[in-house]
Amino acid sequence: MSEWRRPLEIADHEMREFISELSMIEREKQYLLPSFHLAQEIFGWVPPVAVEKIADFLRVPLSEVYATLTAYSELRIAPDEKDYWFICTGVACEMKGAQNIVQQLADADEFKVRDIDCQFLCSLAPVCVDDSGGLHGRVEVSELISGIRESQTGGE
Amino acid sequence: MSPRHVILETLQGGYHGGAESRLMIHEGTCGTATNVRQEVERVGLIEVCEENDVEVVYGSCDGNCWAAPSATLRHENDASEFVEKRFSRLDELIRVEDFGVLLNGMQRGQGFVDGKSGLLDRLGRLDGSLEHAVWLGAYSNVDQILRGSKSDALQRIEDWKLTGRGGAHFPTALKWRLASGNEGPRYLVVNAEEGEPGVFKDRHLLEGDPHRLLEGILICCFVVGIEKVFIYVNGQARAAFNSLSKAVEQAKAAGLLGPEFLPNGLRVDIELRQGAGGYVCGEESVILNSIEGARPVPRFKPPFATDEGLWGRPTVINNAETLAAVTTLWQDEPPPTKLVSLSGNVARPGVYEVPADGTLSWAGLLLQAGGEPGSTPAILLGGPSGVFVIPERYDEKIKMSEVGAGGLVALAPDSSIRSVVQALTKYNLRESCGECTPCREGTLRLDALLSVDTVDFDKVTSLVEVMSEASLCMLGGMAGRPVLSAIEDFPTIWKGKA
Ligand SMILES: Cc1cc2nc3c(=O)[nH]c(=O)nc-3n(C[C@H](O)[C@H](O)[C@H](O)COP(=O)(O)O)c2cc1C
Ligand code: SF4
Ligand code: FES
């Protein structure tokens, strides 16, 4: 079972905030993507209740709203999984030993780490993204391991 | 004095708060990713600056990403001439006791001025205020252009042969002419999606000198007759988005977007939009759909955007760098340049300016960035839609027509070209939006054809031909380019274990 960063139920105060912010947006179809961004900013993902509110408010058929939502890779239709760090394996990072980093972390076998495509910080390769989305350049395996270890086991 | 002059002079006059000597800490994305704030603390920089009456300001990366975490000490006189010294990776600042001596020398005019010009001119030099940008020349061109005629401006852009910096290098003046020939209302869409792996120059421009883009936008609006602009910024480029939002607010508050500044009652409304990922989301017709709230997939062309773009209206869609580059064409000796994002196996990766007149060779660029042409097996040019530039070509001059968006990765001596090509193919497969069959199925088949021990060149070649002829957009259309390029230039690597 995956652990979820947030409970699937939506907190009342988040929903209230979402509805009040949404009501400030112009009721036109062109504001579909901005509305998704708003939901993701508040909830961390775009939950079904928010999708329905958006469809209603912008007067766009629900099926169309979902079709659009699911076409964007950065919009999340489920809550984020917890704690993952990401190692960029784009070409520039590969040239600076990304595979080696991925391998060493896999060997250590205690971390939640995944590969990720180019993060557009290629000039500071190799690059990683921490569990709160922060970018780090010119990462070194030892520092990375202690960083991840701290964040993934530090709370225990 | 015209109202326009009053606005610019007031802004210029407003910049006198700055100390003569400033330490610019290059924060931005590059600085943040290298913990520049902590490093500054660690070397005790703030105290030293206080002791020496040096003002500390935070600004953007200056394009020398390799130097991060870095800071530039700058002494500026009334004529806005300055001498400066960059501290790369802040190493040199560990010997802070020499700081006073150094500063003293700079105040007497010793030191060097970074040879930056053109597009990167103000990068990493601005304190974030509009006044400082104007002080360093922002909007001075637009002033000159607005005094002239639209056709003069177009002619200038045509004479300098400015082409689109988003990758396709379509002549900018022609695009503007086509749109202005159609009845209004017209739109301008600025493509700052920058989703091609290996490219990071638009982010640097937006973070470091957003007013240059806005100046280019005003020129376009004046020439084509446009009152509504959308800037479509990559959803993950938060720093770029924030810097640009702030700049738009500043320009609006100063009256630069209204009839006080623009001729013929022109009033420009600029709206920022954030993308949400995907390589194909940088394709122009996808952006149009995205702005309209439709599914982000490509449109059939024709009709072209200049005839039927946003909501069916004539639309100019330009890359952010293209519009920024427009502003450089009015300098005395305007050398139009192209920004390239250079990474991989070089000592100084970062944003470089390549002259558009073809006077710099591949080897020259590599050397400039501290690379070694002799031990660089190839340069990947254009990422997943790109080609390999091989050592036999390093002495050739870099031509505008071939640089695309300018994403260059110098490959490492021990790298496997075959795995690079496979990784790029898998990337295209993941990013294919699935809207058309040649690409949706083709990228899958191409990946399979490359995954066997001995690759069948004939099959690959005919598949790539179908994909490039029949795909709806150039993601599928160019997905086979790196493959064909590698087969041609490295024919021996495709036999034996994959
Ligand atoms: C798959 C794909 C991705 C693209 N990504 C971008 C991009 O991120 N930024 C950009 O400016 N142009 C991108 N383009 C090119 C645009 O479609 C378009 O040519 C460009 O924005 C036109 O502006 P320009 O003439 O000023 O270059 C992409 C094209 C394709 C096919
Ligand atoms: S070529 Fe690929 S990305 Fe472009 S429309 Fe077809 S499937 Fe989508
Ligand atoms: S390849 Fe890793 S950031 Fe671009």
mmCIF file with all atom_site columns, C-alpha atoms in Angstrom, chain A residues 26 28-34 36-37 41 60 64 66-75 89-96 116-125 135-139 143, chain B residues 29-30 33 65-66 68 89 194-200 203 232 235-236 271 273-278 290-296 311 343-344 346 349-350 409-412 415 420 424 427 430:
data_model
loop_
_atom_site.group_PDB
_atom_site.id
_atom_site.type_symbol
_atom_site.label_atom_id
_atom_site.label_alt_id
_atom_site.label_comp_id
_atom_site.label_asym_id
_atom_site.label_entity_id
_atom_site.label_seq_id
_atom_site.pdbx_PDB_ins_code
_atom_site.Cartn_x
_atom_site.Cartn_y
_atom_site.Cartn_z
_atom_site.occupancy
_atom_site.B_iso_or_equiv
_atom_site.pdbx_formal_charge
_atom_site.auth_seq_id
_atom_site.auth_comp_id
_atom_site.auth_asym_id
_atom_site.auth_atom_id
_atom_site.pdbx_PDB_model_num
ATOM 1  C CA . GLU A 1 26  ? -13.956 34.744 -14.565 1.00 0.00 ? 26  GLU A CA 1
ATOM 2  C CA . GLU A 1 28  ? -15.062 31.321 -18.905 1.00 0.00 ? 28  GLU A CA 1
ATOM 3  C CA . LYS A 1 29  ? -13.739 28.084 -20.288 1.00 0.00 ? 29  LYS A CA 1
ATOM 4  C CA . GLN A 1 30  ? -10.325 29.638 -20.830 1.00 0.00 ? 30  GLN A CA 1
ATOM 5  C CA . TYR A 1 31  ? -9.814  29.609 -17.079 1.00 0.00 ? 31  TYR A CA 1
ATOM 6  C CA . LEU A 1 32  ? -9.914  25.834 -16.859 1.00 0.00 ? 32  LEU A CA 1
ATOM 7  C CA . LEU A 1 33  ? -6.154  25.394 -16.470 1.00 0.00 ? 33  LEU A CA 1
ATOM 8  C CA . PRO A 1 34  ? -5.838  28.302 -14.010 1.00 0.00 ? 34  PRO A CA 1
ATOM 9  C CA . PHE A 1 36  ? -6.752  23.346 -11.934 1.00 0.00 ? 36  PHE A CA 1
ATOM 10 C CA . HIS A 1 37  ? -3.648  25.154 -10.745 1.00 0.00 ? 37  HIS A CA 1
ATOM 11 C CA . GLU A 1 41  ? -2.091  24.697 -4.965  1.00 0.00 ? 41  GLU A CA 1
ATOM 12 C CA . VAL A 1 60  ? -17.886 23.026 -19.083 1.00 0.00 ? 60  VAL A CA 1
ATOM 13 C CA . GLU A 1 64  ? -14.419 17.528 -21.033 1.00 0.00 ? 64  GLU A CA 1
ATOM 14 C CA . TYR A 1 66  ? -11.548 15.420 -16.994 1.00 0.00 ? 66  TYR A CA 1
ATOM 15 C CA . ALA A 1 67  ? -10.223 14.986 -20.525 1.00 0.00 ? 67  ALA A CA 1
ATOM 16 C CA . THR A 1 68  ? -8.326  18.237 -20.206 1.00 0.00 ? 68  THR A CA 1
ATOM 17 C CA . LEU A 1 69  ? -7.164  17.676 -16.652 1.00 0.00 ? 69  LEU A CA 1
ATOM 18 C CA . THR A 1 70  ? -5.706  14.262 -17.368 1.00 0.00 ? 70  THR A CA 1
ATOM 19 C CA . ALA A 1 71  ? -3.779  15.521 -20.387 1.00 0.00 ? 71  ALA A CA 1
ATOM 20 C CA . TYR A 1 72  ? -1.390  17.567 -18.241 1.00 0.00 ? 72  TYR A CA 1
ATOM 21 C CA . SER A 1 73  ? 1.451   15.587 -16.730 1.00 0.00 ? 73  SER A CA 1
ATOM 22 C CA . GLU A 1 74  ? 2.006   17.991 -13.854 1.00 0.00 ? 74  GLU A CA 1
ATOM 23 C CA . LEU A 1 75  ? -1.560  17.931 -12.622 1.00 0.00 ? 75  LEU A CA 1
ATOM 24 C CA . THR A 1 89  ? 18.505  11.159 -15.590 1.00 0.00 ? 89  THR A CA 1
ATOM 25 C CA . GLY A 1 90  ? 18.363  13.582 -18.510 1.00 0.00 ? 90  GLY A CA 1
ATOM 26 C CA . VAL A 1 91  ? 21.306  13.531 -20.908 1.00 0.00 ? 91  VAL A CA 1
ATOM 27 C CA . ALA A 1 92  ? 23.282  16.345 -19.234 1.00 0.00 ? 92  ALA A CA 1
ATOM 28 C CA . CYS A 1 93  ? 22.935  14.698 -15.835 1.00 0.00 ? 93  CYS A CA 1
ATOM 29 C CA . GLU A 1 94  ? 23.887  11.315 -17.297 1.00 0.00 ? 94  GLU A CA 1
ATOM 30 C CA . MET A 1 95  ? 27.094  12.931 -18.557 1.00 0.00 ? 95  MET A CA 1
ATOM 31 C CA . LYS A 1 96  ? 27.803  13.912 -14.971 1.00 0.00 ? 96  LYS A CA 1
ATOM 32 C CA . ILE A 1 116 ? 12.974  11.995 -13.315 1.00 0.00 ? 116 ILE A CA 1
ATOM 33 C CA . ASP A 1 117 ? 13.367  13.712 -16.698 1.00 0.00 ? 117 ASP A CA 1
ATOM 34 C CA . CYS A 1 118 ? 15.361  16.888 -17.277 1.00 0.00 ? 118 CYS A CA 1
ATOM 35 C CA . GLN A 1 119 ? 14.703  19.555 -14.656 1.00 0.00 ? 119 GLN A CA 1
ATOM 36 C CA . PHE A 1 120 ? 16.161  22.379 -16.785 1.00 0.00 ? 120 PHE A CA 1
ATOM 37 C CA . LEU A 1 121 ? 19.029  22.943 -14.400 1.00 0.00 ? 121 LEU A CA 1
ATOM 38 C CA . CYS A 1 122 ? 21.373  21.039 -16.704 1.00 0.00 ? 122 CYS A CA 1
ATOM 39 C CA . SER A 1 123 ? 24.200  23.518 -16.147 1.00 0.00 ? 123 SER A CA 1
ATOM 40 C CA . LEU A 1 124 ? 24.380  22.343 -12.545 1.00 0.00 ? 124 LEU A CA 1
ATOM 41 C CA . ALA A 1 125 ? 24.249  18.623 -13.299 1.00 0.00 ? 125 ALA A CA 1
ATOM 42 C CA . LEU A 1 135 ? 16.074  21.551 -6.746  1.00 0.00 ? 135 LEU A CA 1
ATOM 43 C CA . HIS A 1 136 ? 19.666  20.774 -5.875  1.00 0.00 ? 136 HIS A CA 1
ATOM 44 C CA . GLY A 1 137 ? 22.561  21.176 -8.248  1.00 0.00 ? 137 GLY A CA 1
ATOM 45 C CA . ARG A 1 138 ? 25.930  19.442 -8.459  1.00 0.00 ? 138 ARG A CA 1
ATOM 46 C CA . VAL A 1 139 ? 24.829  16.808 -5.999  1.00 0.00 ? 139 VAL A CA 1
ATOM 47 C CA . GLU A 1 143 ? 25.648  14.457 0.736   1.00 0.00 ? 143 GLU A CA 1
ATOM 48 C CA . THR B 2 29  ? 17.250  29.178 -9.565  1.00 0.00 ? 29  THR B CA 1
ATOM 49 C CA . CYS B 2 30  ? 20.966  28.441 -9.896  1.00 0.00 ? 30  CYS B CA 1
ATOM 50 C CA . ALA B 2 33  ? 20.018  25.094 -6.021  1.00 0.00 ? 33  ALA B CA 1
ATOM 51 C CA . CYS B 2 65  ? 25.594  28.967 -13.980 1.00 0.00 ? 65  CYS B CA 1
ATOM 52 C CA . TRP B 2 66  ? 28.826  27.031 -13.510 1.00 0.00 ? 66  TRP B CA 1
ATOM 53 C CA . ALA B 2 68  ? 27.081  29.230 -8.671  1.00 0.00 ? 68  ALA B CA 1
ATOM 54 C CA . ARG B 2 89  ? 31.521  29.406 -6.085  1.00 0.00 ? 89  ARG B CA 1
ATOM 55 C CA . GLU B 2 194 ? 10.619  25.941 -22.494 1.00 0.00 ? 194 GLU B CA 1
ATOM 56 C CA . GLY B 2 195 ? 9.996   22.252 -22.199 1.00 0.00 ? 195 GLY B CA 1
ATOM 57 C CA . GLU B 2 196 ? 12.759  20.889 -24.424 1.00 0.00 ? 196 GLU B CA 1
ATOM 58 C CA . PRO B 2 197 ? 15.192  18.922 -22.266 1.00 0.00 ? 197 PRO B CA 1
ATOM 59 C CA . GLY B 2 198 ? 18.556  20.644 -22.176 1.00 0.00 ? 198 GLY B CA 1
ATOM 60 C CA . VAL B 2 199 ? 17.247  24.178 -22.741 1.00 0.00 ? 199 VAL B CA 1
ATOM 61 C CA . PHE B 2 200 ? 17.234  26.703 -19.904 1.00 0.00 ? 200 PHE B CA 1
ATOM 62 C CA . ARG B 2 203 ? 14.173  30.827 -17.706 1.00 0.00 ? 203 ARG B CA 1
ATOM 63 C CA . TYR B 2 232 ? 2.652   31.200 -21.287 1.00 0.00 ? 232 TYR B CA 1
ATOM 64 C CA . GLY B 2 235 ? 4.559   25.540 -14.775 1.00 0.00 ? 235 GLY B CA 1
ATOM 65 C CA . GLN B 2 236 ? 7.706   24.571 -12.913 1.00 0.00 ? 236 GLN B CA 1
ATOM 66 C CA . GLU B 2 271 ? -1.925  38.140 -18.869 1.00 0.00 ? 271 GLU B CA 1
ATOM 67 C CA . ARG B 2 273 ? -0.578  31.796 -17.804 1.00 0.00 ? 273 ARG B CA 1
ATOM 68 C CA . GLN B 2 274 ? 1.163   28.818 -16.261 1.00 0.00 ? 274 GLN B CA 1
ATOM 69 C CA . GLY B 2 275 ? 1.641   25.599 -18.166 1.00 0.00 ? 275 GLY B CA 1
ATOM 70 C CA . ALA B 2 276 ? 1.372   22.177 -16.583 1.00 0.00 ? 276 ALA B CA 1
ATOM 71 C CA . GLY B 2 277 ? 4.017   20.046 -18.151 1.00 0.00 ? 277 GLY B CA 1
ATOM 72 C CA . GLY B 2 278 ? 4.752   18.001 -21.189 1.00 0.00 ? 278 GLY B CA 1
ATOM 73 C CA . SER B 2 290 ? -4.318  25.324 -23.567 1.00 0.00 ? 290 SER B CA 1
ATOM 74 C CA . ILE B 2 291 ? -5.030  29.044 -23.238 1.00 0.00 ? 291 ILE B CA 1
ATOM 75 C CA . GLU B 2 292 ? -8.540  28.534 -24.597 1.00 0.00 ? 292 GLU B CA 1
ATOM 76 C CA . GLY B 2 293 ? -9.188  25.811 -22.015 1.00 0.00 ? 293 GLY B CA 1
ATOM 77 C CA . ALA B 2 294 ? -9.306  23.033 -24.601 1.00 0.00 ? 294 ALA B CA 1
ATOM 78 C CA . ARG B 2 295 ? -7.370  19.766 -24.417 1.00 0.00 ? 295 ARG B CA 1
ATOM 79 C CA . PRO B 2 296 ? -3.673  20.492 -24.885 1.00 0.00 ? 296 PRO B CA 1
ATOM 80 C CA . TRP B 2 311 ? -10.341 32.020 -30.687 1.00 0.00 ? 311 TRP B CA 1
ATOM 81 C CA . SER B 2 343 ? 25.738  21.677 -20.488 1.00 0.00 ? 343 SER B CA 1
ATOM 82 C CA . GLY B 2 344 ? 27.376  18.285 -20.206 1.00 0.00 ? 344 GLY B CA 1
ATOM 83 C CA . VAL B 2 346 ? 32.450  21.258 -20.130 1.00 0.00 ? 346 VAL B CA 1
ATOM 84 C CA . PRO B 2 349 ? 28.218  25.099 -18.383 1.00 0.00 ? 349 PRO B CA 1
ATOM 85 C CA . GLY B 2 350 ? 25.729  27.942 -18.664 1.00 0.00 ? 350 GLY B CA 1
ATOM 86 C CA . VAL B 2 409 ? 25.015  18.883 -24.393 1.00 0.00 ? 409 VAL B CA 1
ATOM 87 C CA . ALA B 2 410 ? 28.699  18.070 -24.753 1.00 0.00 ? 410 ALA B CA 1
ATOM 88 C CA . LEU B 2 411 ? 28.973  14.319 -24.405 1.00 0.00 ? 411 LEU B CA 1
ATOM 89 C CA . ALA B 2 412 ? 31.525  12.777 -22.069 1.00 0.00 ? 412 ALA B CA 1
ATOM 90 C CA . SER B 2 415 ? 29.518  7.944  -22.924 1.00 0.00 ? 415 SER B CA 1
ATOM 91 C CA . VAL B 2 420 ? 21.746  8.287  -25.205 1.00 0.00 ? 420 VAL B CA 1
ATOM 92 C CA . LEU B 2 424 ? 15.854  10.097 -26.074 1.00 0.00 ? 424 LEU B CA 1
ATOM 93 C CA . TYR B 2 427 ? 11.514  10.177 -23.737 1.00 0.00 ? 427 TYR B CA 1
ATOM 94 C CA . ARG B 2 430 ? 6.567   8.993  -22.912 1.00 0.00 ? 430 ARG B CA 1
#
